[in-house]
Short mmCIF file of C-alpha atoms in Angstrom, two decimals:
data_model
loop_
_atom_site.label_atom_id
_atom_site.label_comp_id
_atom_site.label_asym_id
_atom_site.label_seq_id
_atom_site.Cartn_x
_atom_site.Cartn_y
_atom_site.Cartn_z
CA MET A 26 96.74 97.38 132.25
CA GLU A 27 93.22 96.13 133.04
CA ALA A 28 91.13 97.15 130.12
CA ILE A 29 92.35 97.87 127.07
CA ILE A 30 89.74 99.44 124.46
CA CYS A 31 89.81 97.25 120.74
CA ASP A 32 88.13 97.12 117.39
CA ILE A 33 86.22 99.95 116.18
CA SER A 34 86.15 101.40 119.95
CA ALA A 35 90.06 101.75 119.48
CA TRP A 36 89.94 103.01 115.44
CA GLU A 37 87.38 105.69 116.17
CA TYR A 38 89.48 106.71 120.00
CA TRP A 39 92.19 107.39 117.13
CA ARG A 40 90.46 108.83 114.59
CA THR A 41 89.94 111.65 117.42
CA PRO A 42 91.93 114.81 116.67
CA PRO A 43 93.52 115.42 120.07
CA ALA A 44 91.98 119.08 120.24
CA LEU A 45 88.33 117.85 120.45
CA ARG A 46 89.29 114.83 122.87
CA ASP A 47 91.46 116.82 125.62
CA VAL A 48 88.39 119.03 126.14
CA GLU A 49 86.39 117.42 129.17
CA ILE A 50 82.73 118.60 127.82
CA PRO A 51 80.47 119.98 131.77
CA HIS A 52 78.58 118.38 132.39
CA ASP A 53 75.57 120.99 133.13
CA ILE A 54 76.50 121.79 128.90
CA ALA A 55 76.09 117.81 128.06
CA CYS A 56 72.54 117.57 130.31
CA ALA A 57 71.05 121.07 128.65
CA GLU A 58 71.78 119.89 125.43
CA LYS A 59 70.31 116.09 125.79
CA PRO A 60 66.70 117.01 123.86
CA ASP A 61 69.11 118.52 120.99
CA GLY A 62 69.97 114.37 120.85
CA LEU A 63 73.39 113.67 122.24
CA GLY A 64 72.69 110.42 123.25
CA LEU A 65 73.72 111.35 127.12
CA GLU A 66 70.30 110.44 128.97
CA TRP A 67 72.27 107.61 130.77
CA LEU A 68 73.93 111.52 131.96
CA SER A 69 71.13 112.27 133.43
CA GLY A 70 70.26 112.39 136.87
CA VAL A 71 72.92 110.55 139.44
CA PRO A 72 74.63 106.83 138.99
CA ARG A 73 73.80 103.81 140.54
CA LEU A 74 75.24 103.15 143.90
CA ASN A 75 75.98 99.50 142.45
CA ILE A 76 78.10 101.32 138.77
CA ARG A 77 81.03 98.78 138.47
CA PRO A 78 83.88 101.24 137.83
CA LEU A 79 84.85 100.07 134.57
CA ASP A 80 81.06 101.59 133.64
CA ALA A 81 82.08 104.85 135.97
CA SER A 82 85.20 105.36 134.28
CA ILE A 83 84.39 105.41 130.57
CA ARG A 84 80.95 107.62 131.33
CA GLU A 85 82.97 109.64 132.72
CA ARG A 86 85.57 109.83 129.67
CA LEU A 87 82.91 109.75 127.33
CA LEU A 88 83.36 113.46 127.97
CA THR A 89 86.16 113.44 127.64
CA GLY A 90 88.84 111.41 125.42
CA LEU A 91 86.39 108.83 124.80
CA LYS A 92 84.31 111.98 122.72
CA GLY A 93 84.92 110.40 119.67
CA VAL A 94 84.11 106.60 120.44
CA THR A 95 80.63 105.41 120.33
CA ARG A 96 78.55 103.93 122.94
CA PRO A 97 79.13 100.80 124.56
CA VAL A 98 82.38 100.14 124.28
CA HIS A 99 84.81 97.51 122.59
CA ILE A 100 87.06 96.74 125.74
CA MET A 101 89.32 93.18 126.06
CA LEU A 102 89.14 92.70 129.58
CA PRO A 103 90.98 89.54 130.99
CA GLU A 104 88.97 86.22 131.65
CA SER A 105 87.61 87.01 135.12
CA SER A 106 86.32 90.05 135.41
CA ARG A 107 85.01 90.24 131.75
CA TYR A 108 81.13 91.20 131.65
CA SER A 109 78.89 93.40 129.64
CA SER A 110 76.80 96.29 129.30
CA SER A 111 74.95 99.90 128.16
CA PHE A 112 78.86 100.96 128.28
CA VAL A 113 80.89 98.17 127.64
CA VAL A 114 80.98 94.88 125.15
CA ALA A 115 83.56 92.42 126.70
CA HIS A 116 86.47 90.79 124.78
CA ARG A 117 89.18 88.25 125.71
CA VAL A 118 92.67 89.74 125.31
CA PRO A 119 94.62 87.16 123.07
CA LYS A 120 97.33 85.36 124.40
CA ASP A 121 99.89 86.87 122.72
CA LEU A 122 99.35 90.30 122.25
CA PRO A 123 102.24 91.88 123.12
CA PRO A 124 102.53 95.24 125.97
CA SER A 125 104.41 97.23 122.51
CA CYS A 126 101.42 97.09 121.03
CA ILE A 127 98.89 98.54 124.00
CA VAL A 128 98.94 102.48 124.28
CA ASP A 129 98.39 103.35 127.83
CA LEU A 130 95.80 106.03 128.55
CA GLY A 131 95.75 106.29 132.37
CA ASN A 132 94.35 105.18 136.11
CA ASN A 133 94.03 101.23 134.50
CA LEU A 134 92.60 101.80 130.86
CA GLY A 135 94.95 101.45 127.71
CA VAL A 136 93.75 101.28 124.12
CA LEU A 137 95.52 98.85 120.94
CA SER A 138 97.80 100.70 119.43
CA PRO A 139 96.50 101.43 115.76
CA SER A 140 99.31 98.97 113.75
CA TYR A 141 98.00 96.03 115.76
CA LEU A 142 94.93 97.15 114.62
CA LEU A 143 95.07 96.84 110.91
CA VAL A 144 98.02 93.40 111.14
CA LYS A 145 95.46 91.72 113.63
CA SER A 146 92.48 92.79 110.96
CA PRO A 147 89.84 89.81 111.11
CA ARG A 148 91.10 87.44 108.08
CA LYS A 149 87.68 87.90 106.13
CA THR A 150 87.85 91.85 106.19
CA ASP A 151 87.40 92.88 102.36
CA PRO A 152 90.94 93.21 101.40
CA ILE A 153 89.87 96.82 99.71
CA ALA A 154 88.37 97.80 103.29
CA LEU A 155 91.52 97.36 104.85
CA ALA A 156 93.65 99.17 102.19
CA LEU A 157 92.05 101.90 102.60
CA ALA A 158 91.85 101.51 105.91
CA MET A 159 96.30 101.22 106.64
CA PHE A 160 95.50 104.01 103.53
CA GLU A 161 94.77 106.66 106.58
CA ALA A 162 97.09 104.82 109.50
CA CYS A 163 100.34 105.47 107.42
CA GLU A 164 99.52 109.14 105.39
CA ILE A 165 98.80 112.44 106.86
CA TYR A 166 94.96 112.84 107.10
CA ALA A 167 92.27 111.90 109.20
CA VAL A 168 88.30 110.96 108.77
CA SER A 169 86.94 112.28 112.22
CA PRO A 170 84.40 110.11 114.05
CA ILE A 171 80.95 112.62 114.01
CA ASN A 172 78.79 112.08 116.94
CA LYS A 173 76.78 115.19 118.47
CA ARG A 174 79.87 114.58 121.41
CA MET A 175 82.15 116.17 118.50
CA SER A 176 79.70 118.74 116.92
CA LEU A 177 79.51 120.13 120.62
CA THR A 178 83.43 120.20 121.51
CA PHE A 179 83.81 122.02 117.71
CA ASP A 180 81.20 124.76 119.09
CA LEU A 181 82.62 125.26 121.64
CA LEU A 182 85.81 125.29 120.71
CA LYS A 183 84.58 127.86 117.71
CA ARG A 184 82.89 129.63 119.91
CA GLU A 185 85.88 130.32 122.51
CA GLY A 186 87.77 131.72 119.16
CA GLU A 187 90.41 128.21 118.82
CA LEU A 188 89.35 128.25 115.43
CA LYS A 189 91.67 131.63 114.22
CA GLU A 190 94.73 131.54 112.96
CA ASN A 191 96.66 129.95 115.58
CA GLY A 192 94.28 128.26 117.50
CA ALA A 193 93.73 124.47 118.97
CA LEU A 194 91.90 124.00 115.47
CA ASN A 195 94.39 126.26 113.04
CA PRO A 196 97.61 126.05 114.23
CA ASP A 197 99.75 128.21 112.69
CA VAL A 198 102.54 125.75 111.01
CA LYS A 199 100.54 122.71 109.09
CA ILE A 200 100.99 119.46 107.46
CA CYS A 201 101.14 119.47 104.02
CA GLU A 202 103.68 117.03 102.73
CA TYR A 203 105.37 113.81 103.45
CA TYR A 204 107.82 113.23 101.09
CA ASP A 205 111.17 116.24 101.39
CA SER A 206 112.24 117.16 97.38
CA ASP A 207 114.64 114.49 97.77
CA GLY A 208 111.94 112.65 98.54
CA ARG A 209 113.09 111.89 102.19
CA ARG A 210 109.53 110.77 104.37
CA ALA A 211 109.03 114.45 106.31
CA SER A 212 110.03 114.72 110.27
CA PHE A 213 106.55 116.04 111.40
CA LEU A 214 108.63 117.49 114.34
CA ASP A 215 108.54 121.47 115.06
CA GLY A 216 111.39 123.11 116.22
CA GLU A 217 111.33 121.99 119.22
CA GLY A 218 110.96 118.66 119.01
CA GLU A 219 107.39 118.08 119.36
CA GLN A 220 104.72 116.40 117.26
CA LEU A 221 103.24 118.52 114.61
CA PRO A 222 99.52 119.34 116.24
CA TRP A 223 96.64 118.38 113.37
CA SER A 224 94.39 120.96 111.37
CA VAL A 225 90.92 121.02 110.59
CA CYS A 226 90.25 121.18 106.59
CA LEU A 227 88.12 123.86 105.74
CA PRO A 228 86.50 123.68 102.36
CA SER A 229 85.99 127.89 101.07
CA GLY A 230 83.30 129.00 103.30
CA ALA A 231 82.81 125.74 105.66
CA THR A 232 81.87 126.60 109.06
CA THR A 233 83.31 122.70 110.47
CA SER A 234 84.93 119.55 108.24
CA ASN A 235 85.36 115.39 109.80
CA LEU A 236 88.61 116.06 107.42
CA TRP A 237 91.79 116.82 109.56
CA LYS A 238 95.68 116.53 108.00
CA ARG A 239 98.07 114.77 111.22
CA PRO A 240 101.08 113.11 111.39
CA PRO A 241 100.88 109.58 110.37
CA LEU A 242 99.97 106.58 112.98
CA THR A 243 102.41 103.99 111.75
CA SER A 244 104.27 103.53 108.14
CA LEU A 245 104.25 100.37 105.80
CA GLU A 246 106.82 99.23 107.02
CA GLN A 247 106.34 99.20 111.12
CA LEU A 248 102.59 97.27 109.76
CA THR A 249 104.86 94.66 107.25
CA ASP A 250 107.45 94.83 110.66
CA LEU A 251 104.62 93.71 111.66
CA ALA A 252 102.08 91.74 110.50
CA ILE A 253 105.12 89.20 110.52
CA ARG A 254 107.04 89.12 113.49
CA LEU A 255 102.82 87.88 114.43
CA GLN A 256 101.53 85.80 112.36
CA GLY A 257 104.65 84.24 111.13
CA LYS A 258 105.90 82.93 107.43
CA THR A 259 102.16 81.57 106.76
CA GLY A 260 100.40 85.00 107.33
CA ASN A 261 96.79 86.37 107.41
CA ARG A 262 96.30 86.67 102.89
CA THR A 263 93.68 89.03 103.98
CA VAL A 264 96.85 91.70 105.47
CA THR A 265 98.97 90.62 103.08
CA GLN A 266 96.72 92.09 100.10
CA ALA A 267 96.06 95.15 102.02
CA LEU A 268 100.38 96.08 102.34
CA ASP A 269 100.11 95.11 98.61
CA LEU A 270 97.72 97.93 98.47
CA ALA A 271 98.26 99.95 100.37
CA MET A 272 100.82 103.58 100.26
CA ASP A 273 102.59 105.92 102.66
CA GLY A 274 101.69 109.53 102.68
CA SER A 275 97.93 110.20 101.06
CA ALA A 276 96.43 113.45 101.86
CA SER A 277 93.02 112.61 102.04
CA PRO A 278 90.34 109.89 101.20
CA LEU A 279 89.90 110.95 97.49
CA GLU A 280 93.77 110.84 97.23
CA SER A 281 93.89 107.07 98.23
CA LYS A 282 91.22 105.75 96.09
CA ILE A 283 93.03 107.13 93.08
CA ALA A 284 96.01 105.76 93.54
CA LEU A 285 94.39 102.98 95.02
CA PHE A 286 92.66 102.34 91.80
CA LEU A 287 95.07 102.96 89.52
CA THR A 288 98.08 101.63 91.28
CA ALA A 289 96.41 97.89 91.69
CA ASP A 290 97.80 94.76 90.52
CA MET A 291 95.51 94.17 87.18
CA ARG A 292 93.98 90.97 89.54
CA PHE A 293 92.23 93.11 91.72
CA GLY A 294 90.94 94.69 88.48
CA GLY A 295 93.71 98.56 88.84
CA GLU A 296 95.77 99.81 86.07
CA GLY A 297 98.98 98.65 87.65
CA TRP A 298 100.99 101.32 88.00
CA PRO A 299 103.64 101.35 88.99
CA LYS A 300 103.49 102.93 92.61
CA PRO A 301 104.33 106.63 93.17
CA ARG A 302 105.36 109.22 95.83
CA LEU A 303 102.75 110.62 97.37
CA ASN A 304 102.42 114.42 98.54
CA GLN A 305 105.96 115.18 97.85
CA ARG A 306 107.31 118.53 97.82
CA ILE A 307 108.85 119.75 94.83
CA ASN A 308 111.08 122.66 95.06
CA PHE A 309 110.58 125.61 92.12
CA ASP A 310 114.03 126.56 89.55
CA SER A 311 113.97 131.06 88.82
CA ALA A 312 111.64 130.79 85.72
CA ALA A 313 108.80 127.87 88.05
CA PHE A 314 109.24 130.38 91.31
CA LYS A 315 107.90 133.36 87.89
CA LEU A 316 104.82 131.39 86.61
CA ALA A 317 103.98 129.95 90.98
CA TYR A 318 105.06 133.46 92.45
CA GLN A 319 105.95 130.36 95.70
CA GLY A 320 109.64 128.94 95.93
CA HIS A 321 108.00 125.18 95.58
CA CYS A 322 104.71 122.71 95.43
CA VAL A 323 103.39 119.59 96.72
CA VAL A 324 102.13 117.15 94.41
CA ASP A 325 99.60 114.66 94.51
CA GLN A 326 100.93 111.72 93.19
CA LEU A 327 105.02 111.74 91.39
CA TYR A 328 106.40 109.13 89.49
CA PRO A 329 110.15 110.09 89.31
CA SER A 330 110.97 107.62 85.76
CA THR A 331 108.44 109.40 84.28
CA MET A 332 108.45 112.87 85.23
CA GLY A 333 104.88 112.71 86.06
CA VAL A 334 102.34 114.38 87.93
CA VAL A 335 98.77 113.43 88.67
CA GLU A 336 96.73 116.15 90.37
CA VAL A 337 93.19 115.04 92.56
CA ASP A 338 91.41 117.90 92.62
CA GLY A 339 88.09 118.43 94.78
CA GLU A 340 87.01 120.67 97.83
CA GLY A 341 85.33 118.05 99.22
CA PHE A 342 88.64 116.44 99.86
CA HIS A 343 91.10 118.99 100.06
CA SER A 344 91.01 122.59 100.81
CA ASP A 345 94.83 123.47 102.17
CA ASP A 346 95.89 123.76 98.72
CA LEU A 347 92.94 124.17 96.49
CA THR A 348 92.44 127.74 95.29
CA PHE A 349 96.72 127.95 94.93
CA LYS A 350 96.50 124.86 92.42
CA LYS A 351 93.21 127.00 90.56
CA GLU A 352 94.20 130.34 90.78
CA THR A 353 98.19 130.39 89.73
CA GLY A 354 100.37 129.20 87.64
CA ARG A 355 101.31 125.86 89.16
CA ARG A 356 100.92 123.71 86.53
CA ALA A 357 102.59 125.92 84.30
CA ALA A 358 105.50 125.82 86.39
CA LEU A 359 105.01 122.41 86.99
CA GLU A 360 105.83 122.14 83.19
CA SER A 361 108.00 124.36 82.67
CA MET A 362 110.52 121.50 84.34
CA GLY A 363 109.80 119.00 82.24
CA TYR A 364 107.41 117.19 84.61
CA ASN A 365 103.90 116.09 82.40
CA VAL A 366 100.73 116.86 84.59
CA VAL A 367 97.37 115.85 84.43
CA SER A 368 94.61 115.87 87.08
CA PHE A 369 91.36 114.42 88.26
CA THR A 370 88.62 114.96 90.24
CA TYR A 371 85.67 112.72 92.25
CA ASP A 372 83.53 113.47 89.65
CA GLN A 373 85.46 112.43 86.63
CA VAL A 374 86.26 109.15 89.04
CA SER A 375 83.63 108.13 90.07
CA ASP A 376 81.77 108.24 87.01
CA LEU A 377 83.47 105.40 85.39
CA GLU A 378 82.47 106.28 81.13
CA LYS A 379 84.44 109.72 82.28
CA TYR A 380 86.67 107.66 83.28
CA ASP A 381 86.68 106.02 80.25
CA SER A 382 87.64 109.01 77.91
CA LEU A 383 89.66 110.39 79.02
CA ILE A 384 91.96 107.71 81.41
CA GLU A 385 93.72 107.28 78.06
CA GLN A 386 95.31 110.38 76.94
CA ARG A 387 96.29 110.15 80.73
CA ALA A 388 98.20 107.32 80.86
CA GLU A 389 99.48 108.78 77.34
CA ILE A 390 100.25 111.91 78.92
CA LEU A 391 102.24 110.62 82.18
CA GLY A 392 104.23 107.31 80.20
CA LEU A 393 102.10 104.27 81.62
CA LYS A 394 100.67 101.83 80.36
CA LEU A 395 96.97 100.96 80.44
CA ALA A 396 95.63 97.68 81.84
CA ASN A 397 94.96 94.76 78.61
CA ARG A 398 90.94 95.90 79.28
CA THR A 399 89.94 92.21 78.70
CA ALA A 400 86.34 91.28 79.54
CA SER A 401 87.60 89.55 82.48
CA PHE A 402 90.15 92.89 83.79
CA LEU A 403 86.94 94.88 83.52
CA ASN A 404 84.82 93.13 85.70
CA ARG A 405 87.48 92.53 88.38
CA ARG A 406 87.82 96.98 87.39
CA ASN A 407 83.64 97.23 87.81
CA ALA A 408 83.97 95.21 91.31
CA LEU A 409 86.82 97.22 92.49
CA HIS A 410 85.79 100.23 91.51
CA GLY A 411 82.36 100.06 92.95
CA LYS A 412 84.17 99.36 96.71
CA LEU A 413 85.76 102.49 96.48
CA PHE A 414 83.69 104.61 94.71
CA PRO A 415 80.09 103.38 96.62
CA ALA A 416 77.68 106.04 95.76
CA SER A 417 78.40 106.35 92.55
CA ARG A 418 76.37 102.68 92.19
#
């Protein structure tokens, strides 16, 4: 492998939905869109005769598989051929880089695996930010990059009808759960053994979104095993802390933030609640079926030991079953089966005054205890909250 995409560029690649990644933006359309700010001024005209082969390859791939990646692209290169340009930012290839952590993209270009990117994060990385990245990689959602090339590609597919049911953006089989009703991890495979496709989440009335449902890129178990293998017993304290904070199974950024805020150890400022199962299916009995008019539901957070259920409501982050939550007897069905159900909205958690006014009652319903509200804990809690919900400050 001559060149390996790394750092933020690799993360942008893994966040790019395959349905958008696999589409080629025609040169004539790209150049025609130039006045609208596609950032493709480098595409107009004929490339220099002495353009480096890697630059030429990246130049073309920015309209195809790398359309979610910001230019210049961060790439690991051998010592003898390392250089930087308007297309490439060069990095050294680590001596201990396992071949299994490189995914081949063809034509002498590879990309670092999601697991390697997370486990080899710089030691100065904030553990909360790294934990949220682990949440996304280990969960069933992705927040795709936003740029003009991505928007143009989405519009091209939408014009071709790919947003209609069973289209490339809206497949007929969608990922809705991480755990089945027995608490086993879903396979994320279709009847033919192929991985389930990505699907865009569109809140009511929306025509575009950067939130997608997809199979997990990795798991906490895989991250932990790789961290031990690459770092030994000493490890990276930031990675270790992030692994303790992260969970498998979340379905949206808001779910991840609320789960981290409630379950983080008190030394981080969290409530210290036990880690729930995220997005588990619950099959309804006959009485619950009459209330819900469906045979099952998928709950956002399940605390099996206390029969507690936490639902996260927020149209900006949810879409798949938001209407079902609002307009059916889902909660009544769960309660009829003995579950204790509470809900949180973005507004209730992002505003600490609102959170403090309701969390004691929510904890009592769930059968869980709150952290002791000492002055030092509240300082840590406020700092954690500021990292999770900076826009509310």
